[in-house]
CSV table of C-alpha atoms and ligand atoms in Angstrom, one decimal:
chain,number,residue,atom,x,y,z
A,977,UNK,CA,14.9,-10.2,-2.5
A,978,UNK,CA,12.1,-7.1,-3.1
A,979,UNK,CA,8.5,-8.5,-2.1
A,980,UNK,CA,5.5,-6.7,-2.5
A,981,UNK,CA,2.8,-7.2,-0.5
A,982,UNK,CA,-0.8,-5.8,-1.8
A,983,UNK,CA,-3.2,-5.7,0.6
A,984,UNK,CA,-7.1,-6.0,-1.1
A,985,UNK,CA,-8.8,-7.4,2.2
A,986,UNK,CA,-11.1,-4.0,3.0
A,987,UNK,CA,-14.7,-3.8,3.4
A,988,UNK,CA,-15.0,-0.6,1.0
A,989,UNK,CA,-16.9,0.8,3.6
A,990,UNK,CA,-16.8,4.3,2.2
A,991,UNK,CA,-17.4,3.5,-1.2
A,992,UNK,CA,-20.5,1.2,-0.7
A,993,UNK,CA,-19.2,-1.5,-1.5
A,994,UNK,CA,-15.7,-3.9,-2.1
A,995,UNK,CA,-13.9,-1.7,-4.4
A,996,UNK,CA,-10.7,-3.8,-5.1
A,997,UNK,CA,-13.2,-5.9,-7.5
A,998,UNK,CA,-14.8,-3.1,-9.4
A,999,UNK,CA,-14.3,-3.8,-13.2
A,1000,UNK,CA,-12.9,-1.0,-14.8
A,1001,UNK,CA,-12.2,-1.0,-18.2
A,1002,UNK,CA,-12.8,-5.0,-17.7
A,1003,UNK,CA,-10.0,-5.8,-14.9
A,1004,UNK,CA,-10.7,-5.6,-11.3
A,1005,UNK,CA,-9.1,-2.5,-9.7
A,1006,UNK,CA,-7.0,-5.0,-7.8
A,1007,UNK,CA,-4.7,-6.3,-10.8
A,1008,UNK,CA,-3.7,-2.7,-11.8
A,1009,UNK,CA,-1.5,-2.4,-8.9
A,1010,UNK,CA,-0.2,-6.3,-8.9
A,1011,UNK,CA,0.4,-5.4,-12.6
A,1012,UNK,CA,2.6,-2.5,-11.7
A,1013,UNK,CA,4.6,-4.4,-9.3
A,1014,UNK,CA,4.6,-7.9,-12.0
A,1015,UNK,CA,6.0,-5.2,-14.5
A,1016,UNK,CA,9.1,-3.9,-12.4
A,1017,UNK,CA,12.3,-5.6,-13.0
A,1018,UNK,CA,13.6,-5.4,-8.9
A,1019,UNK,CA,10.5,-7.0,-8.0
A,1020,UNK,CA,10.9,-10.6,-7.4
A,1021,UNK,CA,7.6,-11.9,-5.6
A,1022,UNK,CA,4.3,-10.4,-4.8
A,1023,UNK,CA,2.1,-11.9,-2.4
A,1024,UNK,CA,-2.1,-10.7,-2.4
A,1025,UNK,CA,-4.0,-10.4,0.4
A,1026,UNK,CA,-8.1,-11.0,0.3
A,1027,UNK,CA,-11.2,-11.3,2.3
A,1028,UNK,CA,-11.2,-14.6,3.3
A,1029,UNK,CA,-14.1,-15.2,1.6
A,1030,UNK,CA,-12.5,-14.3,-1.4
A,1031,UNK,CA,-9.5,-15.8,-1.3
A,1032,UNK,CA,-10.6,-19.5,-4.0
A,1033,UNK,CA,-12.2,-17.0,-6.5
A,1034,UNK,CA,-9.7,-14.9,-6.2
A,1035,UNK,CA,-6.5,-17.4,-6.7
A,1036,UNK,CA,-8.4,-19.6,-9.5
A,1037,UNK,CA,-9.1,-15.8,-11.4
A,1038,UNK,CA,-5.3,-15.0,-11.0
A,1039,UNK,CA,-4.4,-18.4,-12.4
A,1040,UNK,CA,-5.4,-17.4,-16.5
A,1041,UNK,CA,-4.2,-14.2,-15.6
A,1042,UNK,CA,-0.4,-13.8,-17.1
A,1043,UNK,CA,1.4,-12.6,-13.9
A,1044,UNK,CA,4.5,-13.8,-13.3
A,1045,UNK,CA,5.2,-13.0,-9.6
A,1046,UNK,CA,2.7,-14.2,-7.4
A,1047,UNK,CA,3.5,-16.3,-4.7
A,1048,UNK,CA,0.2,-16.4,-2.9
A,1049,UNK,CA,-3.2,-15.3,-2.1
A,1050,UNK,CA,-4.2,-15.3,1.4
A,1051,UNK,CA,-6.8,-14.2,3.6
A,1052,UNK,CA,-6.5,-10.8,5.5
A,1053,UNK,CA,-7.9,-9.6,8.9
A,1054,UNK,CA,-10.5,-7.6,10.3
A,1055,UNK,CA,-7.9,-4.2,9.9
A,1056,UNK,CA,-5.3,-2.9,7.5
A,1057,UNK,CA,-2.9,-4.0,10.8
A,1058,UNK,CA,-3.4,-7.7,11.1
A,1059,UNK,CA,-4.1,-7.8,7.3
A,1060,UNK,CA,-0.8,-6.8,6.9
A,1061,UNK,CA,0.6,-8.9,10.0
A,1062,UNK,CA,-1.2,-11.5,8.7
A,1063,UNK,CA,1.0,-11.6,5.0
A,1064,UNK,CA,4.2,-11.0,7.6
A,1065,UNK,CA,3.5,-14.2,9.5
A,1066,UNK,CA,2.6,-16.0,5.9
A,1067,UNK,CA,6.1,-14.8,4.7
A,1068,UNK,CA,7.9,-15.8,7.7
A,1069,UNK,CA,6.7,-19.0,7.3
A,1070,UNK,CA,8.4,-19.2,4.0
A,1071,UNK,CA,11.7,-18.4,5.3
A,1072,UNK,CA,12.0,-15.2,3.9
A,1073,UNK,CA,15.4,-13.3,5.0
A,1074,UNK,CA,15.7,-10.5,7.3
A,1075,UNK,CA,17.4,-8.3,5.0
A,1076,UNK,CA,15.1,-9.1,2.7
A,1077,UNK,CA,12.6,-5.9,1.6
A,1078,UNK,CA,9.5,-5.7,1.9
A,1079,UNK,CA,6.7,-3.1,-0.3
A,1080,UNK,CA,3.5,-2.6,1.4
A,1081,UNK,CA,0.8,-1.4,-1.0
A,1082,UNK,CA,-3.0,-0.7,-0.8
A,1083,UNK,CA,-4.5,-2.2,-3.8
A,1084,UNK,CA,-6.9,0.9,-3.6
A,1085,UNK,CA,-3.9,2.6,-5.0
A,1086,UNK,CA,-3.9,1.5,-8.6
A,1087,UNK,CA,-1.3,3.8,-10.2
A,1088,UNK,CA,1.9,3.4,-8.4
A,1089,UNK,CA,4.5,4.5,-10.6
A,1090,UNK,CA,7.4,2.4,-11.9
A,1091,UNK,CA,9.4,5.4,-10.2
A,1092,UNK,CA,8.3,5.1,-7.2
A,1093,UNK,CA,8.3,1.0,-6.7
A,1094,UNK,CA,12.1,2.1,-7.3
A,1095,UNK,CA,12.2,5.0,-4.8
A,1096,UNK,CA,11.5,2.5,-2.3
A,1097,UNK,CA,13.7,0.0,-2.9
A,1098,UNK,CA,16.7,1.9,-3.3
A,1099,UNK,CA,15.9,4.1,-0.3
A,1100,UNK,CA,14.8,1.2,2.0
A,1101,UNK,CA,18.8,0.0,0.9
A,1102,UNK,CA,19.8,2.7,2.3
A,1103,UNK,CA,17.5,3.4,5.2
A,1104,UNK,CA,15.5,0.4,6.3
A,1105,UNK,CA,12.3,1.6,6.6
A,1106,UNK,CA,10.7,4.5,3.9
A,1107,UNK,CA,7.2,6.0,3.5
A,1108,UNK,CA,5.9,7.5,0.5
A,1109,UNK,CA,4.2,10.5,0.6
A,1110,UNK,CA,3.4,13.9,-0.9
A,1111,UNK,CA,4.2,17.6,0.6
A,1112,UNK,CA,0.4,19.1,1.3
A,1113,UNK,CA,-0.4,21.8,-1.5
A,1114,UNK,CA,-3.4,23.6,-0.1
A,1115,UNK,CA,-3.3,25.8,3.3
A,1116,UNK,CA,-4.0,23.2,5.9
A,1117,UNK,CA,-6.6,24.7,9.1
A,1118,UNK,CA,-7.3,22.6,12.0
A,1119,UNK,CA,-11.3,23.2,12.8
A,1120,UNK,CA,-13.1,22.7,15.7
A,1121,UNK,CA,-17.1,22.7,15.8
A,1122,UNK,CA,-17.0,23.7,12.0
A,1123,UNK,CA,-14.7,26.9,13.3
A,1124,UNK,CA,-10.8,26.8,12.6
A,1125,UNK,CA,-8.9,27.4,15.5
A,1126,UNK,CA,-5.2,26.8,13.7
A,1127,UNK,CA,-4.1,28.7,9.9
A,1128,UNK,CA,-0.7,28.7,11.3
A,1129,UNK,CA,0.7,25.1,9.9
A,1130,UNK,CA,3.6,24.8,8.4
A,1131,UNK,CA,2.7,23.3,5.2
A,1132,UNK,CA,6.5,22.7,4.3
A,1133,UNK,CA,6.4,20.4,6.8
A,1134,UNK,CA,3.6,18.5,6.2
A,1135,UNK,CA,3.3,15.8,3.7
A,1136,UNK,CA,0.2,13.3,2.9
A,1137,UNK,CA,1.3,10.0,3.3
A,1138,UNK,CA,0.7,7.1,0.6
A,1139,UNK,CA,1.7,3.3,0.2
A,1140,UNK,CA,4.2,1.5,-0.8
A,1141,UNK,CA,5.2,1.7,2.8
A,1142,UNK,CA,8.6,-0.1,2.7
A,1143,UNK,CA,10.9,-1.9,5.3
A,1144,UNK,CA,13.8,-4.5,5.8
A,1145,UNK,CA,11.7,-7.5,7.1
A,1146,UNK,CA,13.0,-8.3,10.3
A,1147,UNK,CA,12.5,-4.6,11.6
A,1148,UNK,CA,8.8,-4.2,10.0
A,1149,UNK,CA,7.8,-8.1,11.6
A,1150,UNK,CA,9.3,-7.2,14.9
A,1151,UNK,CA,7.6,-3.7,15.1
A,1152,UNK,CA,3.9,-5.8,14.1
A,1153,UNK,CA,5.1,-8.3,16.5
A,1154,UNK,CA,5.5,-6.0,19.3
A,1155,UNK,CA,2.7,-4.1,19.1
A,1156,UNK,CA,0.1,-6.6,19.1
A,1157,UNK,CA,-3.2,-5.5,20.4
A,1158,UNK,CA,-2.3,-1.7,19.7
A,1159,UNK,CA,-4.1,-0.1,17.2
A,1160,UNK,CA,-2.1,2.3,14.1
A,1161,UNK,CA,-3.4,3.4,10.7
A,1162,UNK,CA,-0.4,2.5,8.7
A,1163,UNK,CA,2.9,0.6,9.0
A,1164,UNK,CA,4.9,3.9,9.1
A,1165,UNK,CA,3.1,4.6,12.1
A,1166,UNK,CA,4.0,1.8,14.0
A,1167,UNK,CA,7.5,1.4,12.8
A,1168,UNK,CA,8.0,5.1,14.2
A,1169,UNK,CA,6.4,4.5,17.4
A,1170,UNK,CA,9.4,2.1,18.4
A,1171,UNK,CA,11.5,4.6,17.8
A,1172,UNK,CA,13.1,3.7,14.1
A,1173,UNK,CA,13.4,6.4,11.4
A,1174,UNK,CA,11.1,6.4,8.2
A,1175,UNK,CA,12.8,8.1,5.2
A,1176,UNK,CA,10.3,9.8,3.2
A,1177,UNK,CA,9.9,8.7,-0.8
A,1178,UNK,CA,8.4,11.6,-2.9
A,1179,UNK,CA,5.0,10.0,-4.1
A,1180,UNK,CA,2.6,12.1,-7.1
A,1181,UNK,CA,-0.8,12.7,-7.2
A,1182,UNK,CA,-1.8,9.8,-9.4
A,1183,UNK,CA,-0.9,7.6,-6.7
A,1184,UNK,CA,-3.8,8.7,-5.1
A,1185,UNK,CA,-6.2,6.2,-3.1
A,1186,UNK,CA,-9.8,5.0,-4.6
A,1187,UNK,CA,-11.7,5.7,-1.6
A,1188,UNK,CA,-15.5,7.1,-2.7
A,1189,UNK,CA,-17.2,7.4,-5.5
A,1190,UNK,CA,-15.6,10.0,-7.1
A,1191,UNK,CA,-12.1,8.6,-6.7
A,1192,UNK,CA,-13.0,6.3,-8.6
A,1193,UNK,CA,-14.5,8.7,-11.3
A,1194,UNK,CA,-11.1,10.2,-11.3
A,1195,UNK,CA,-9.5,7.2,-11.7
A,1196,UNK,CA,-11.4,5.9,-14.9
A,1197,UNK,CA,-11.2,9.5,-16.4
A,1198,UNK,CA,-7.3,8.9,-16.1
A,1199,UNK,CA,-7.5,5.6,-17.6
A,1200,UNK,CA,-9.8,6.4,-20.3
A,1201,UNK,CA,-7.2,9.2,-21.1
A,1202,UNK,CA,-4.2,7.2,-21.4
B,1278,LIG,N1,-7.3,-3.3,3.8
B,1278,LIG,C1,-7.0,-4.7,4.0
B,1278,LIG,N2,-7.5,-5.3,5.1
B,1278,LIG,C2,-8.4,-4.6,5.9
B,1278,LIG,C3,-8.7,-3.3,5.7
B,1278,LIG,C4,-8.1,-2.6,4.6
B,1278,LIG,O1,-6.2,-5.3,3.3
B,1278,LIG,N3,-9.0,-5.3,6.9
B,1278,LIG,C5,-6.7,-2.7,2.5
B,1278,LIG,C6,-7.8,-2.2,1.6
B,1278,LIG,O2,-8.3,-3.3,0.8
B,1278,LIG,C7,-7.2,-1.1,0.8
B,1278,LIG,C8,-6.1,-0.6,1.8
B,1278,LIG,O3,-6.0,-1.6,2.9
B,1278,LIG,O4,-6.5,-1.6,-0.4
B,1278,LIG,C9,-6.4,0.8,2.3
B,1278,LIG,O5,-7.6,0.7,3.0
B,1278,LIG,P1,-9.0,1.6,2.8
B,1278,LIG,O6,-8.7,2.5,1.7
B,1278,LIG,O7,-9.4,2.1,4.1
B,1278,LIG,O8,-10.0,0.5,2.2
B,1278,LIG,P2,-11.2,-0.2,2.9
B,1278,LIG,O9,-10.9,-0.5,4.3
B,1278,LIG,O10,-11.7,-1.3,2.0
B,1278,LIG,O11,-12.3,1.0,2.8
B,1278,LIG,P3,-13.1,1.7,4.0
B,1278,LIG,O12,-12.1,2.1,5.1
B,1278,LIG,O13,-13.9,2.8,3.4
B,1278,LIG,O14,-14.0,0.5,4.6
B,1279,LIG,MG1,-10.3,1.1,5.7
């Protein structure tokens, strides 16, 4: 079984507000990403994750909406981390397997390919545990005091990471489970700090993540294009 897991509990901090429910061309950003998922044949369930005061607009919205997936809405946590934990738990509490894989997306990401939803499933197969991400394009400087101090990075070597984040369950519950308390900006992260391998999944630049303003000017450009 493939399970996606969107995560839509931030604070939008950056872009002034809760950008997961900005209308754009009349659906909130959030459904463009459970849309994707809803739409790909290997996906089986997707669960949503929501403030918690969001979470009895949210499910009575999703109820006319015609997704066939969904398997929840449930409230998130005051990080990304325990958000994510958070849907873990939920799942493990619905006896999910432990080869069972699991998709981790930021509904700030509303253009996941089809292609890559795939990437990760086949690759997490064959690997357990797979990040998607992008090899940097521009020359890369690490600055101190507005002054760069490092031209010298190798930018073959370094890649931008993006969601899905994908892992058999078992390894990425027992990697949140274990590091309680200690604090890591994506799942990738912590499932490398115990010492497992994460498989890279080429990601594109339209997977980008709405984080200001003028992502999301970007975004609706895009859209208005298609
Ligand atoms: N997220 C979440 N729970 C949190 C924090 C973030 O589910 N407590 C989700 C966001 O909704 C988003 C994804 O994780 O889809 C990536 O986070 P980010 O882009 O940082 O979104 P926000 O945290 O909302 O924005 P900001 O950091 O600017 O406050
Ligand atoms: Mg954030």
């Amino acid at each position: 079984m493939n399970i996606a897991i969107v995560l839509a509990a931030g604070s939008g901090t950056r872009m002034g507000q809760q950008k997961q429910f900005i209308m754009v061309n009349e659906k909130p950003l959030f459904v463009y990403s459970l849309e994707a998922f809803d739409f790909h044949p290997l996906i089986h369930k997707i669960l949503l994750v929501v403030p918690s005061n969001d979470v009895d607009r949210v499910s009575s919205f999703l109820k006319e909406y015609p997704l066939r997936k969904m398997v929840g809405v449930i409230a998130g946590g005051n990080s990304r981390q325990e958000s994510t934990f958070l849907a873990l738990k939920y799942l493990k509490e619905k006896n999910v397997k432990d080869d069972d894989i699991v998709l981790i997306h930021d509904a700030a990401r509303p253009l996941v390919s089809q292609k890559i939803i795939e990437d990760n499933i086949y690759l997490t197969q064959k690997y357990g545990a797979v990040e998607t991400a992008c090899k940097a394009v521009d020359t890369l400087v690490i600055s101190k005091n507005n002054q760069t101090v490092d031209h010298t990075l190798n930018r073959d070597e370094i890649y931008q990471s993006q969601t899905p984040q994908s892992f058999l369950f078992n390894l990425i519950y027992q990697a949140h489970n274990l590091r309680q308390g200690e604090s890591f900006t994506d799942d990738a992260g912590l499932v490398k700090s115990m010492g497992n391998e994460v498989y890279i999944v080429e990601g594109d630049k339209y997977n980008f993540k709405i984080t200001t303003p003028t992502d999301l000017d970007i975004f609706e450009a895009i859209i208005n294009k298609r």
